[in-house]
């Protein structure tokens, strides 16, 4: 059934650590430490957080995420695991709820957290790259996506290709590869990550 109100706070995730651990389970990567993001980095995943995500951004990134919700009795989080035309499916523990999008938007003010798979051989946290192994991997993916017509062709340099991809995906075109850029390339290149659009 499509719910017109959100679940009770007691049924949702009240700790960020529990949220990261639940999210990592969708990546088949158990995280048990007090610092789940540091542990994730050792397993080829990186945490990403923003307070400015939009509904359009959720659809575009197409990945499960932890959303922070303002409920009548306080803040809580839930995993977003599916997004349809008129509804979002939220999960906490073994429970799932399909809620109307206006209901979600009333309680969600853009706080978003997710995981993404870092390029093979990457070490440490990636904030913004314009050179090095991660940039080389990115450039190979961009060239392949250009060749297949999945993204527009650009100039001859790495920064040109990154900017072209960023413009085509609605990301601020800085010319350096940010986590959002890697997430979009992962999605377009078919990197093995969970998706919202999966059944």
mmCIF file of C-alpha atoms in Angstrom:
data_model
loop_
_atom_site.group_PDB
_atom_site.id
_atom_site.type_symbol
_atom_site.label_atom_id
_atom_site.label_comp_id
_atom_site.label_asym_id
_atom_site.label_seq_id
_atom_site.Cartn_x
_atom_site.Cartn_y
_atom_site.Cartn_z
ATOM 1 C CA UNK A 1 0.000 0.000 0.000
ATOM 2 C CA UNK A 2 1.035 3.616 -0.624
ATOM 3 C CA UNK A 3 1.417 5.387 2.720
ATOM 4 C CA UNK A 4 0.459 9.019 3.184
ATOM 5 C CA UNK A 5 2.441 9.307 6.391
ATOM 6 C CA UNK A 6 5.942 8.239 7.379
ATOM 7 C CA UNK A 7 6.691 5.383 9.776
ATOM 8 C CA UNK A 8 7.163 6.178 13.459
ATOM 9 C CA UNK A 9 10.596 7.315 14.573
ATOM 10 C CA UNK A 10 10.937 4.210 16.767
ATOM 11 C CA UNK A 11 10.765 2.034 13.639
ATOM 12 C CA UNK A 12 13.530 3.930 11.805
ATOM 13 C CA UNK A 13 17.318 4.253 12.172
ATOM 14 C CA UNK A 14 18.241 6.596 14.993
ATOM 15 C CA UNK A 15 22.041 6.290 14.713
ATOM 16 C CA UNK A 16 24.164 7.255 11.736
ATOM 17 C CA UNK A 17 26.446 4.268 12.315
ATOM 18 C CA UNK A 18 23.465 1.905 12.064
ATOM 19 C CA UNK A 19 22.527 3.653 8.815
ATOM 20 C CA UNK A 20 25.972 3.222 7.268
ATOM 21 C CA UNK A 21 26.034 -0.426 8.326
ATOM 22 C CA UNK A 22 22.605 -1.052 6.817
ATOM 23 C CA UNK A 23 23.582 0.753 3.625
ATOM 24 C CA UNK A 24 26.807 -1.244 3.344
ATOM 25 C CA UNK A 25 24.762 -4.419 3.537
ATOM 26 C CA UNK A 26 23.231 -3.485 0.166
ATOM 27 C CA UNK A 27 26.793 -3.415 -1.203
ATOM 28 C CA UNK A 28 27.416 -6.848 0.388
ATOM 29 C CA UNK A 29 30.125 -5.235 2.508
ATOM 30 C CA UNK A 30 29.586 -5.721 6.253
ATOM 31 C CA UNK A 31 30.871 -2.818 8.361
ATOM 32 C CA UNK A 32 31.213 -3.446 12.073
ATOM 33 C CA UNK A 33 33.627 -0.827 13.392
ATOM 34 C CA UNK A 34 32.964 2.425 15.246
ATOM 35 C CA UNK A 35 34.154 4.263 12.120
ATOM 36 C CA UNK A 36 32.237 2.623 9.242
ATOM 37 C CA UNK A 37 33.474 5.076 6.602
ATOM 38 C CA UNK A 38 37.131 4.371 7.395
ATOM 39 C CA UNK A 39 36.374 0.651 7.273
ATOM 40 C CA UNK A 40 34.531 1.055 3.960
ATOM 41 C CA UNK A 41 37.560 2.807 2.446
ATOM 42 C CA UNK A 42 39.620 -0.311 3.120
ATOM 43 C CA UNK A 43 37.090 -2.323 1.108
ATOM 44 C CA UNK A 44 36.988 -0.167 -2.011
ATOM 45 C CA UNK A 45 33.986 1.953 -1.015
ATOM 46 C CA UNK A 46 33.758 5.615 -0.089
ATOM 47 C CA UNK A 47 31.145 7.439 1.960
ATOM 48 C CA UNK A 48 29.526 10.523 0.469
ATOM 49 C CA UNK A 49 27.350 13.062 2.302
ATOM 50 C CA UNK A 50 25.544 16.221 1.297
ATOM 51 C CA UNK A 51 22.804 18.385 2.778
ATOM 52 C CA UNK A 52 21.674 19.635 -0.638
ATOM 53 C CA UNK A 53 20.333 16.629 -2.521
ATOM 54 C CA UNK A 54 17.140 16.965 -4.552
ATOM 55 C CA UNK A 55 14.519 14.521 -5.766
ATOM 56 C CA UNK A 56 15.926 14.952 -9.281
ATOM 57 C CA UNK A 57 19.384 14.129 -7.916
ATOM 58 C CA UNK A 58 18.086 10.957 -6.274
ATOM 59 C CA UNK A 59 16.743 9.787 -9.621
ATOM 60 C CA UNK A 60 19.885 10.755 -11.490
ATOM 61 C CA UNK A 61 22.332 9.051 -9.115
ATOM 62 C CA UNK A 62 20.051 5.984 -8.969
ATOM 63 C CA UNK A 63 21.615 4.450 -5.863
ATOM 64 C CA UNK A 64 20.365 3.443 -2.415
ATOM 65 C CA UNK A 65 21.025 6.095 0.184
ATOM 66 C CA UNK A 66 20.425 7.078 3.778
ATOM 67 C CA UNK A 67 17.957 9.965 4.069
ATOM 68 C CA UNK A 68 17.594 11.968 7.255
ATOM 69 C CA UNK A 69 13.963 12.722 8.070
ATOM 70 C CA UNK A 70 12.358 15.342 10.337
ATOM 71 C CA UNK A 71 9.550 13.615 12.176
ATOM 72 C CA UNK A 72 7.123 15.100 14.720
ATOM 73 C CA UNK A 73 9.084 13.494 17.585
ATOM 74 C CA UNK A 74 12.622 14.136 16.284
ATOM 75 C CA UNK A 75 15.139 13.160 13.613
ATOM 76 C CA UNK A 76 15.595 9.658 12.250
ATOM 77 C CA UNK A 77 17.016 8.060 9.116
ATOM 78 C CA UNK A 78 15.844 5.445 6.654
ATOM 79 C CA UNK A 79 17.351 3.810 3.626
ATOM 80 C CA UNK A 80 15.903 4.795 0.283
ATOM 81 C CA UNK A 81 15.899 1.524 -1.669
ATOM 82 C CA UNK A 82 13.522 2.227 -4.574
ATOM 83 C CA UNK A 83 12.165 5.282 -6.342
ATOM 84 C CA UNK A 84 9.176 5.131 -8.666
ATOM 85 C CA UNK A 85 7.149 7.797 -10.424
ATOM 86 C CA UNK A 86 4.971 8.634 -7.426
ATOM 87 C CA UNK A 87 6.541 6.821 -4.485
ATOM 88 C CA UNK A 88 9.711 6.029 -2.581
ATOM 89 C CA UNK A 89 10.408 2.768 -0.779
ATOM 90 C CA UNK A 90 12.102 3.262 2.583
ATOM 91 C CA UNK A 91 13.725 0.533 4.639
ATOM 92 C CA UNK A 92 14.893 0.128 8.236
ATOM 93 C CA UNK A 93 15.913 -3.295 9.465
ATOM 94 C CA UNK A 94 13.649 -5.884 7.873
ATOM 95 C CA UNK A 95 10.760 -3.436 7.370
ATOM 96 C CA UNK A 96 9.938 -1.612 4.147
ATOM 97 C CA UNK A 97 7.398 1.142 3.510
ATOM 98 C CA UNK A 98 6.209 2.605 0.203
ATOM 99 C CA UNK A 99 5.477 6.280 0.817
ATOM 100 C CA UNK A 100 4.029 8.965 -1.435
ATOM 101 C CA UNK A 101 6.686 11.380 -2.723
ATOM 102 C CA UNK A 102 4.981 14.501 -1.275
ATOM 103 C CA UNK A 103 5.008 12.769 2.118
ATOM 104 C CA UNK A 104 8.728 12.095 1.815
ATOM 105 C CA UNK A 105 9.465 15.636 0.630
ATOM 106 C CA UNK A 106 7.646 17.145 3.596
ATOM 107 C CA UNK A 107 10.033 15.413 6.001
ATOM 108 C CA UNK A 108 13.232 15.306 3.934
ATOM 109 C CA UNK A 109 15.235 18.505 3.534
ATOM 110 C CA UNK A 110 18.080 17.214 1.356
ATOM 111 C CA UNK A 111 20.287 15.341 3.854
ATOM 112 C CA UNK A 112 21.675 12.449 1.837
ATOM 113 C CA UNK A 113 24.398 9.868 2.402
ATOM 114 C CA UNK A 114 25.495 7.028 0.169
ATOM 115 C CA UNK A 115 28.402 4.797 -0.786
ATOM 116 C CA UNK A 116 30.201 4.525 -4.097
ATOM 117 C CA UNK A 117 32.795 2.110 -5.458
ATOM 118 C CA UNK A 118 36.225 3.662 -5.916
ATOM 119 C CA UNK A 119 38.363 2.879 -8.993
ATOM 120 C CA UNK A 120 40.532 -0.245 -8.872
ATOM 121 C CA UNK A 121 43.824 0.377 -7.084
ATOM 122 C CA UNK A 122 42.678 3.620 -5.448
ATOM 123 C CA UNK A 123 44.063 4.339 -2.005
ATOM 124 C CA UNK A 124 42.604 6.799 0.449
ATOM 125 C CA UNK A 125 39.707 9.189 0.147
ATOM 126 C CA UNK A 126 38.970 10.799 -3.209
ATOM 127 C CA UNK A 127 37.748 14.397 -3.029
ATOM 128 C CA UNK A 128 38.717 15.805 -6.434
ATOM 129 C CA UNK A 129 41.252 14.396 -8.893
ATOM 130 C CA UNK A 130 42.794 15.706 -12.080
ATOM 131 C CA UNK A 131 45.725 13.258 -12.282
ATOM 132 C CA UNK A 132 46.941 9.935 -10.895
ATOM 133 C CA UNK A 133 45.535 6.382 -11.108
ATOM 134 C CA UNK A 134 41.915 7.336 -10.318
ATOM 135 C CA UNK A 135 41.965 10.013 -13.019
ATOM 136 C CA UNK A 136 43.506 7.548 -15.486
ATOM 137 C CA UNK A 137 40.720 5.042 -14.775
ATOM 138 C CA UNK A 138 38.132 7.810 -15.166
ATOM 139 C CA UNK A 139 39.640 8.903 -18.493
ATOM 140 C CA UNK A 140 39.503 5.330 -19.840
ATOM 141 C CA UNK A 141 35.813 5.119 -18.911
ATOM 142 C CA UNK A 142 35.053 8.514 -20.460
ATOM 143 C CA UNK A 143 36.777 7.560 -23.729
ATOM 144 C CA UNK A 144 34.787 4.308 -23.873
ATOM 145 C CA UNK A 145 31.512 6.131 -23.101
ATOM 146 C CA UNK A 146 32.282 8.713 -25.796
ATOM 147 C CA UNK A 147 33.099 5.990 -28.331
ATOM 148 C CA UNK A 148 29.775 4.260 -27.615
ATOM 149 C CA UNK A 149 27.831 7.530 -27.900
ATOM 150 C CA UNK A 150 26.657 7.377 -24.282
ATOM 151 C CA UNK A 151 28.114 10.820 -23.510
ATOM 152 C CA UNK A 152 28.966 13.773 -25.793
ATOM 153 C CA UNK A 153 32.399 13.963 -27.365
ATOM 154 C CA UNK A 154 34.697 16.626 -25.977
ATOM 155 C CA UNK A 155 38.181 18.061 -26.430
ATOM 156 C CA UNK A 156 41.364 16.127 -26.311
ATOM 157 C CA UNK A 157 42.222 16.600 -22.624
ATOM 158 C CA UNK A 158 41.023 14.897 -19.461
ATOM 159 C CA UNK A 159 39.534 18.127 -18.052
ATOM 160 C CA UNK A 160 37.564 18.680 -21.284
ATOM 161 C CA UNK A 161 36.093 15.184 -21.141
ATOM 162 C CA UNK A 162 35.238 15.508 -17.448
ATOM 163 C CA UNK A 163 33.545 18.871 -18.033
ATOM 164 C CA UNK A 164 31.521 17.455 -20.927
ATOM 165 C CA UNK A 165 30.328 14.589 -18.749
ATOM 166 C CA UNK A 166 29.565 16.947 -15.855
ATOM 167 C CA UNK A 167 27.499 19.243 -18.087
ATOM 168 C CA UNK A 168 25.591 16.299 -19.545
ATOM 169 C CA UNK A 169 24.764 15.016 -16.034
ATOM 170 C CA UNK A 170 23.892 18.334 -14.420
ATOM 171 C CA UNK A 171 27.045 18.511 -12.272
ATOM 172 C CA UNK A 172 28.920 21.786 -11.855
ATOM 173 C CA UNK A 173 31.554 21.570 -14.657
ATOM 174 C CA UNK A 174 34.811 21.987 -12.772
ATOM 175 C CA UNK A 175 37.001 19.799 -14.961
ATOM 176 C CA UNK A 176 38.255 17.734 -12.020
ATOM 177 C CA UNK A 177 36.606 14.448 -11.071
ATOM 178 C CA UNK A 178 34.605 14.735 -7.844
ATOM 179 C CA UNK A 179 32.757 11.915 -6.035
ATOM 180 C CA UNK A 180 29.520 12.848 -7.862
ATOM 181 C CA UNK A 181 31.399 12.559 -11.158
ATOM 182 C CA UNK A 182 32.692 9.097 -10.231
ATOM 183 C CA UNK A 183 29.176 8.014 -9.214
ATOM 184 C CA UNK A 184 27.777 9.051 -12.587
ATOM 185 C CA UNK A 185 30.592 7.353 -14.490
ATOM 186 C CA UNK A 186 30.127 4.200 -12.392
ATOM 187 C CA UNK A 187 26.427 4.203 -13.302
ATOM 188 C CA UNK A 188 26.996 4.854 -17.000
ATOM 189 C CA UNK A 189 29.852 2.340 -17.252
ATOM 190 C CA UNK A 190 27.899 -0.395 -15.470
ATOM 191 C CA UNK A 191 30.157 -0.679 -12.411
ATOM 192 C CA UNK A 192 28.686 -3.221 -9.997
ATOM 193 C CA UNK A 193 26.740 -1.096 -7.489
ATOM 194 C CA UNK A 194 23.171 -1.420 -6.172
ATOM 195 C CA UNK A 195 20.537 0.664 -7.951
ATOM 196 C CA UNK A 196 17.205 2.207 -6.990
ATOM 197 C CA UNK A 197 15.691 1.087 -10.259
ATOM 198 C CA UNK A 198 16.327 -2.594 -9.567
ATOM 199 C CA UNK A 199 13.234 -4.648 -8.701
#
